[in-house]
Every structure is written in structure tokens, then in C-alpha cells.
Short mmCIF file of N, CA, C and O and ligand atoms in Angstrom, two decimals:
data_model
loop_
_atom_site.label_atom_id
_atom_site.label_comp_id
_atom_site.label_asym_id
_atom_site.label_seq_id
_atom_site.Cartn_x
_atom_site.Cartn_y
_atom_site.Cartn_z
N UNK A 1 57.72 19.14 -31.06
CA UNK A 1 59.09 18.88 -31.50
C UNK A 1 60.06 19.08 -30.34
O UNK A 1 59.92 19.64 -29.25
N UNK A 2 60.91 18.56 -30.81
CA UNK A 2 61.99 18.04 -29.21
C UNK A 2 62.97 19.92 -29.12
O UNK A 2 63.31 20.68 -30.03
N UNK A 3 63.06 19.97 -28.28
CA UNK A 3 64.14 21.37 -28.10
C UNK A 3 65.38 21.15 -27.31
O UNK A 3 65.33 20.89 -26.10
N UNK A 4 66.56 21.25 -28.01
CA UNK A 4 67.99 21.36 -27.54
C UNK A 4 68.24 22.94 -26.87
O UNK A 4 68.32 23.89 -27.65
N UNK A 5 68.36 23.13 -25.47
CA UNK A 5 69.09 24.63 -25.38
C UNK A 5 70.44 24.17 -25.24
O UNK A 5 70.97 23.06 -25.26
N UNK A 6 70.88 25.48 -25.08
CA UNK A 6 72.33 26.04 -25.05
C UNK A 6 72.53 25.90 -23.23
O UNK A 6 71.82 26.76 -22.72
N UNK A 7 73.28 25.07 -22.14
CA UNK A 7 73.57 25.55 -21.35
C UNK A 7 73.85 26.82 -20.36
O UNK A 7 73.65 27.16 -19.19
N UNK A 8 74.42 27.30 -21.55
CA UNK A 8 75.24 29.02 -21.76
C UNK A 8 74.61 30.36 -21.07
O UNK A 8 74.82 31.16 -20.16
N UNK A 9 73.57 30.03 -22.25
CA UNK A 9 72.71 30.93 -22.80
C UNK A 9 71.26 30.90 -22.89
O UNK A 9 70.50 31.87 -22.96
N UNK A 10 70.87 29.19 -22.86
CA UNK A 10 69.01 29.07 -23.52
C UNK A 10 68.42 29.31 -24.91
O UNK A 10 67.35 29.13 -25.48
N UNK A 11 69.64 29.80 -25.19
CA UNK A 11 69.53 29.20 -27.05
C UNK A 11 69.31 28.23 -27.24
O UNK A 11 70.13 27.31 -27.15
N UNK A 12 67.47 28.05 -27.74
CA UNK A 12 67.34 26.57 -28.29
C UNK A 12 66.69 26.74 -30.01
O UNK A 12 66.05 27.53 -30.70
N UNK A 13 67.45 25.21 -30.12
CA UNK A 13 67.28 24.38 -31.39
C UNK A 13 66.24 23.26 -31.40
O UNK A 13 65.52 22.84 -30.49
N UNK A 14 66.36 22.84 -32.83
CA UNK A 14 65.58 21.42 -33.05
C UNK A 14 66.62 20.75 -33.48
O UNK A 14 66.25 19.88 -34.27
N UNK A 15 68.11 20.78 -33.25
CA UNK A 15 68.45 19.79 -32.95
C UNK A 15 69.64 20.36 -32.88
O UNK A 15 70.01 21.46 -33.28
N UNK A 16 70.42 19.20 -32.12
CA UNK A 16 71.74 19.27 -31.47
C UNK A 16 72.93 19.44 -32.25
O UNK A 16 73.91 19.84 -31.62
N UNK A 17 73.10 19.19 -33.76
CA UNK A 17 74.10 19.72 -34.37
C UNK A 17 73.87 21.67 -34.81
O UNK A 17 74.75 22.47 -35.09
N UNK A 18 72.91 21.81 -34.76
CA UNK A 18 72.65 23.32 -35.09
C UNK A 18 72.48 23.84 -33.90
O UNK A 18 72.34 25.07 -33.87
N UNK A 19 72.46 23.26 -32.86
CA UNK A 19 72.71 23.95 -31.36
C UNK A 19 74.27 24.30 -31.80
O UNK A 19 74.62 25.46 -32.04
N UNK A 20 75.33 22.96 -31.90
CA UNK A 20 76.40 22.97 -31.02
C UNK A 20 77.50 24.13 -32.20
O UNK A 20 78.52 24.73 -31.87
N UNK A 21 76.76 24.11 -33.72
CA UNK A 21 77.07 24.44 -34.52
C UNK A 21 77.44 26.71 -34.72
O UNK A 21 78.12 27.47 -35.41
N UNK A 22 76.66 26.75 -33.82
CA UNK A 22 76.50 27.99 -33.74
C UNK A 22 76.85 28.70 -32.52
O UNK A 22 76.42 28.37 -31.42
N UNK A 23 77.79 29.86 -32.77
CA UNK A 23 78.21 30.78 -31.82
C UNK A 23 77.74 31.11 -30.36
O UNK A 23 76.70 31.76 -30.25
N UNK A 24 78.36 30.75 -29.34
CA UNK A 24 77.78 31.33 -28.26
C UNK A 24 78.41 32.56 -27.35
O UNK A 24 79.47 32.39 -26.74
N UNK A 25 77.71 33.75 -27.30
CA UNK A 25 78.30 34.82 -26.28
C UNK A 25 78.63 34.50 -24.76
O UNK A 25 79.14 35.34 -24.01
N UNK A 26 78.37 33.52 -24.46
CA UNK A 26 78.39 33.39 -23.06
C UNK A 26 78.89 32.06 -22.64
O UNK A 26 78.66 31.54 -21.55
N UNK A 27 79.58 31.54 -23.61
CA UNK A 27 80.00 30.33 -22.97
C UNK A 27 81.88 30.30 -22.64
O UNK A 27 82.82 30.29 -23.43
N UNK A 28 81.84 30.28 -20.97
CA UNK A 28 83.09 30.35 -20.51
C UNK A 28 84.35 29.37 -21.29
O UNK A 28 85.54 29.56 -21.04
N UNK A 29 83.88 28.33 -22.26
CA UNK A 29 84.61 27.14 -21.98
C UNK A 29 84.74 26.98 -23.47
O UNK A 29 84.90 25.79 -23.73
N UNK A 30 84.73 27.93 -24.84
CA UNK A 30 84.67 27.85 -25.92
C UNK A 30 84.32 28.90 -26.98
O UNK A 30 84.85 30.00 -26.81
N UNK A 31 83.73 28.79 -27.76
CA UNK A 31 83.15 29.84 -28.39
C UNK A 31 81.50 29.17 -29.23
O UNK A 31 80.85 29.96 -29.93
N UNK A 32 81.07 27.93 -29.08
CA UNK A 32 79.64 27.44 -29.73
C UNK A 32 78.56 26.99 -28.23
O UNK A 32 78.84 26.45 -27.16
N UNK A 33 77.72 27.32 -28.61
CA UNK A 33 76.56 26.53 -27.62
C UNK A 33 77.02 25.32 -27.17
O UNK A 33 77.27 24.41 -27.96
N UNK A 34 77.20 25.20 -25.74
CA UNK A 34 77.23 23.78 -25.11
C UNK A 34 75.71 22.90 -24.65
O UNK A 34 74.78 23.30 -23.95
N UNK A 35 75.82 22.12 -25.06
CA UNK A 35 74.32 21.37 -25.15
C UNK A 35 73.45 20.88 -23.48
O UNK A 35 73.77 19.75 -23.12
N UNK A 36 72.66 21.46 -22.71
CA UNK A 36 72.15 21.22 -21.60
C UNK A 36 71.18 20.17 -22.01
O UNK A 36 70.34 19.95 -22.88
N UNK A 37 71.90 19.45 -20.58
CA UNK A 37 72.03 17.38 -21.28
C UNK A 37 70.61 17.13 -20.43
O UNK A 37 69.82 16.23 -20.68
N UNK A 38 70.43 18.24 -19.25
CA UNK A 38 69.45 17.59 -18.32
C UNK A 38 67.76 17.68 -19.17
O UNK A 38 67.49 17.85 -20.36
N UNK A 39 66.70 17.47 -17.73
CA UNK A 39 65.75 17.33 -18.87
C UNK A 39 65.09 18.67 -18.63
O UNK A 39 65.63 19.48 -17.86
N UNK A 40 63.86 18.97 -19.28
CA UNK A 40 62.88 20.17 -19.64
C UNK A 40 62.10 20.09 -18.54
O UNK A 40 61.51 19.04 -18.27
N UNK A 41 62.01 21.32 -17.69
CA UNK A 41 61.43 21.65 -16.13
C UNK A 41 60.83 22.84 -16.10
O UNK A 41 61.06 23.59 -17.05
N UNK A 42 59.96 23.29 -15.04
CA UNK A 42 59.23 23.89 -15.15
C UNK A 42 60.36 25.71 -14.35
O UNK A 42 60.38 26.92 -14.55
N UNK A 43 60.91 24.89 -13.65
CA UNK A 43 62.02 26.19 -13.17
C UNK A 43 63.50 25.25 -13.05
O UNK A 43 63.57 24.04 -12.88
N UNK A 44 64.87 26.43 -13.23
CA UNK A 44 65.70 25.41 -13.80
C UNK A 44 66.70 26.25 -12.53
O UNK A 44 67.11 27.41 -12.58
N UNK A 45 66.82 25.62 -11.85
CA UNK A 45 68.22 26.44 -10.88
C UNK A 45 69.57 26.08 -11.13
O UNK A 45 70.09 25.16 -11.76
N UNK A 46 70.13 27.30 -10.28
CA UNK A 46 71.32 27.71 -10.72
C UNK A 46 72.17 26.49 -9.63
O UNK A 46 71.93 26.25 -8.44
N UNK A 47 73.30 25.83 -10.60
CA UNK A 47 74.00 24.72 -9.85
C UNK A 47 75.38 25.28 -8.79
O UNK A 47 76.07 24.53 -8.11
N UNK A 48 75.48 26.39 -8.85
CA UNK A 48 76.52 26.90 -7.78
C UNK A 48 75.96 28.09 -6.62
O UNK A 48 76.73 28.40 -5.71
N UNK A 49 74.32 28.85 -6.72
CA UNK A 49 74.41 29.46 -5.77
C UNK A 49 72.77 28.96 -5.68
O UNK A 49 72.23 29.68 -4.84
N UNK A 50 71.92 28.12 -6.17
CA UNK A 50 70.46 27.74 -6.01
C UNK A 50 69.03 29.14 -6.54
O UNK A 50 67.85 29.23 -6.18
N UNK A 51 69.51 29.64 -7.10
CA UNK A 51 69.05 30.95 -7.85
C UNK A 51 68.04 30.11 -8.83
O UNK A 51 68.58 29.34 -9.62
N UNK A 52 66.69 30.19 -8.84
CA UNK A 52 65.63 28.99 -9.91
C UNK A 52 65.08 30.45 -10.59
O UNK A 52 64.77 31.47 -9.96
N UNK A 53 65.07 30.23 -12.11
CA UNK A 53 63.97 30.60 -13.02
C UNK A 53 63.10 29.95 -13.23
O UNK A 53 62.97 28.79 -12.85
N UNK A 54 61.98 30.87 -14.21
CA UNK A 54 61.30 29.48 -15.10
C UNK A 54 61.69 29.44 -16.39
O UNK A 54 60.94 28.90 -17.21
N UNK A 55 63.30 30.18 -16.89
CA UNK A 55 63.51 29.38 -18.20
C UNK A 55 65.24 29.35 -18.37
O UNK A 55 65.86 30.35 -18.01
N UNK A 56 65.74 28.56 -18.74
CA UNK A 56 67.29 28.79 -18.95
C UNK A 56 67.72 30.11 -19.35
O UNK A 56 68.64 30.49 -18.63
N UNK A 57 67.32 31.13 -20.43
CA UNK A 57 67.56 31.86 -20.69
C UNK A 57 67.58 33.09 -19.85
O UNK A 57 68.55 33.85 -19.91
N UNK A 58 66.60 33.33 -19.10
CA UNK A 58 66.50 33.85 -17.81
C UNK A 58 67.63 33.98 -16.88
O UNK A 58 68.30 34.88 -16.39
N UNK A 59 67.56 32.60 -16.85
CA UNK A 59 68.72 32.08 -15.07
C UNK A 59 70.04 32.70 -15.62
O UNK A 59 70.71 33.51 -14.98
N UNK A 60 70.43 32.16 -17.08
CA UNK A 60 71.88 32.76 -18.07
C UNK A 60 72.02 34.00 -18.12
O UNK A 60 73.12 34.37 -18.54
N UNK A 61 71.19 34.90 -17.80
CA UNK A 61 71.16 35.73 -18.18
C UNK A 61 71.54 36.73 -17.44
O UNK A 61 71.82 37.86 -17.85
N UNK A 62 71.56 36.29 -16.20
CA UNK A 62 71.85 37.27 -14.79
C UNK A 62 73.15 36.85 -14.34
O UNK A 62 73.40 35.65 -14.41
N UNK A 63 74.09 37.69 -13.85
CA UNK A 63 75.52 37.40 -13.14
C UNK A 63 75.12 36.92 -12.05
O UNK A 63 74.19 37.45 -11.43
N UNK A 64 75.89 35.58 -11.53
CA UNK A 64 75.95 34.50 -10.48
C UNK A 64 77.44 35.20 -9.70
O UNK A 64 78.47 35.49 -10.30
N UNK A 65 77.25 35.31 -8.61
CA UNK A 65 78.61 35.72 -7.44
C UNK A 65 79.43 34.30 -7.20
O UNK A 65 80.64 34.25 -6.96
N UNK A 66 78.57 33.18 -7.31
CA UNK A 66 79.30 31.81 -6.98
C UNK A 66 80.28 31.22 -7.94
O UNK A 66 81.44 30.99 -7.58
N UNK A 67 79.93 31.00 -8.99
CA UNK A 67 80.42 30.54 -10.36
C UNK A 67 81.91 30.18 -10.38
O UNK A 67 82.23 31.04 -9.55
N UNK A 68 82.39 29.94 -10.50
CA UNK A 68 83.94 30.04 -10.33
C UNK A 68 84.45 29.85 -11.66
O UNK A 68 85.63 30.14 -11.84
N UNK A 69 83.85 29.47 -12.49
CA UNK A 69 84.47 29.24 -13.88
C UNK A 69 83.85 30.87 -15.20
O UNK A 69 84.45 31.38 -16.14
N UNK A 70 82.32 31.18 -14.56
CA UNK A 70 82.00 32.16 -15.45
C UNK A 70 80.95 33.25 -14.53
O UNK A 70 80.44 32.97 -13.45
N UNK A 71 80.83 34.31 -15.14
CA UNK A 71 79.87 35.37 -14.83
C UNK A 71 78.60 34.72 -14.42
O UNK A 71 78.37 34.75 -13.21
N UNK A 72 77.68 34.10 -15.24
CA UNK A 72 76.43 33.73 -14.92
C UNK A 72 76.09 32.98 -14.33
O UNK A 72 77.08 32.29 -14.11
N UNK A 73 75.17 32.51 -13.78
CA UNK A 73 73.97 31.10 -13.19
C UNK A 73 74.63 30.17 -14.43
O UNK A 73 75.19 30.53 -15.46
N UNK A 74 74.40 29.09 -13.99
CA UNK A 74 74.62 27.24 -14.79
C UNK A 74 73.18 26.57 -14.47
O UNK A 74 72.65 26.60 -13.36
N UNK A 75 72.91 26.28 -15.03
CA UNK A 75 71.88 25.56 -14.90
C UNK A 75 71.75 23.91 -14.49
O UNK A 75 71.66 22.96 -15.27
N UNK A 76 71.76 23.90 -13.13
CA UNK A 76 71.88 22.15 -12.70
C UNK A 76 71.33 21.02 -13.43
O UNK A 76 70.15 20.85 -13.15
N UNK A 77 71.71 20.35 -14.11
CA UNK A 77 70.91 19.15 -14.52
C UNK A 77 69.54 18.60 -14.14
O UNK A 77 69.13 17.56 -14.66
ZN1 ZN B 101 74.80 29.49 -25.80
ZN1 ZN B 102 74.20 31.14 -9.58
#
């Protein structure tokens, strides 16, 4: 089955209205899960300082020094 995460966070769904539908702690730009549009990889790096996990939730999860909009890693497309 297909999995929607959370940009944010790595909160994932089976689908994109119950992603976008539900609360997110960590998203600079709102208060619900923003939907990470790119595709499913085996390590996902960070788009402002190059910091790679192997899962979104991971990379979200740690404070990024680069970021300019929020605390954490972003996950590059
Ligand atoms: Zn989230
Ligand atoms: Zn970073």
C-alpha cells in the first residue's frame, strides 16, 4: 500500500487527506502535516545543510543549524 509522510515530521498515512487532515508538531508553516511530494528512498537528506538519514522521521527529528524557516532538517525532494 502506497504511504503519504508528513514533510515535517515522517508521519505517514495511507492517504493524503488523513495525512494533511491531522495535526502536526513540527511544522513551521501551519499547524497539519504538509505532504512530502518527493519519492520513497532509501536515505532522505536534509535540503539546507546535506545531513542524509534512512527515514524522514529521523532526519525531522534532529535540529538543522541551516534552516532558515524552522528548527529541523527538510527533507529534499
Ligand atoms: Zn508532520
Ligand atoms: Zn539540515
Amino acid at each position: 500500500m502506497a504511504k503519504f509522510y508528513c514533510q515535517c515530521c515522517g508521519t505517514d498515512r495511507s492517504s493524503v487527506s488523513s495525512l494533511t487532515s491531522s495535526s502536526c508538531s513540527k511544522n513551521p508553516n501551519g499547524k497539519y502535516h504538509s505532504l512530502y511530494e518527493g519519492s520513497e528512498k532509501s536515505k532522505y537528506t536534509c535540503k539546507y545543510c546535506g545531513t542524509d538519514r534512512s527515514s524522514i522521521s529521523s532526519l525531522t527529528s534532529s535540529s538543522c543549524s541551516k534552516n532558515p524557516n524552522g528548527k529541523y532538517h527538510v527533507p529534499a525532494m
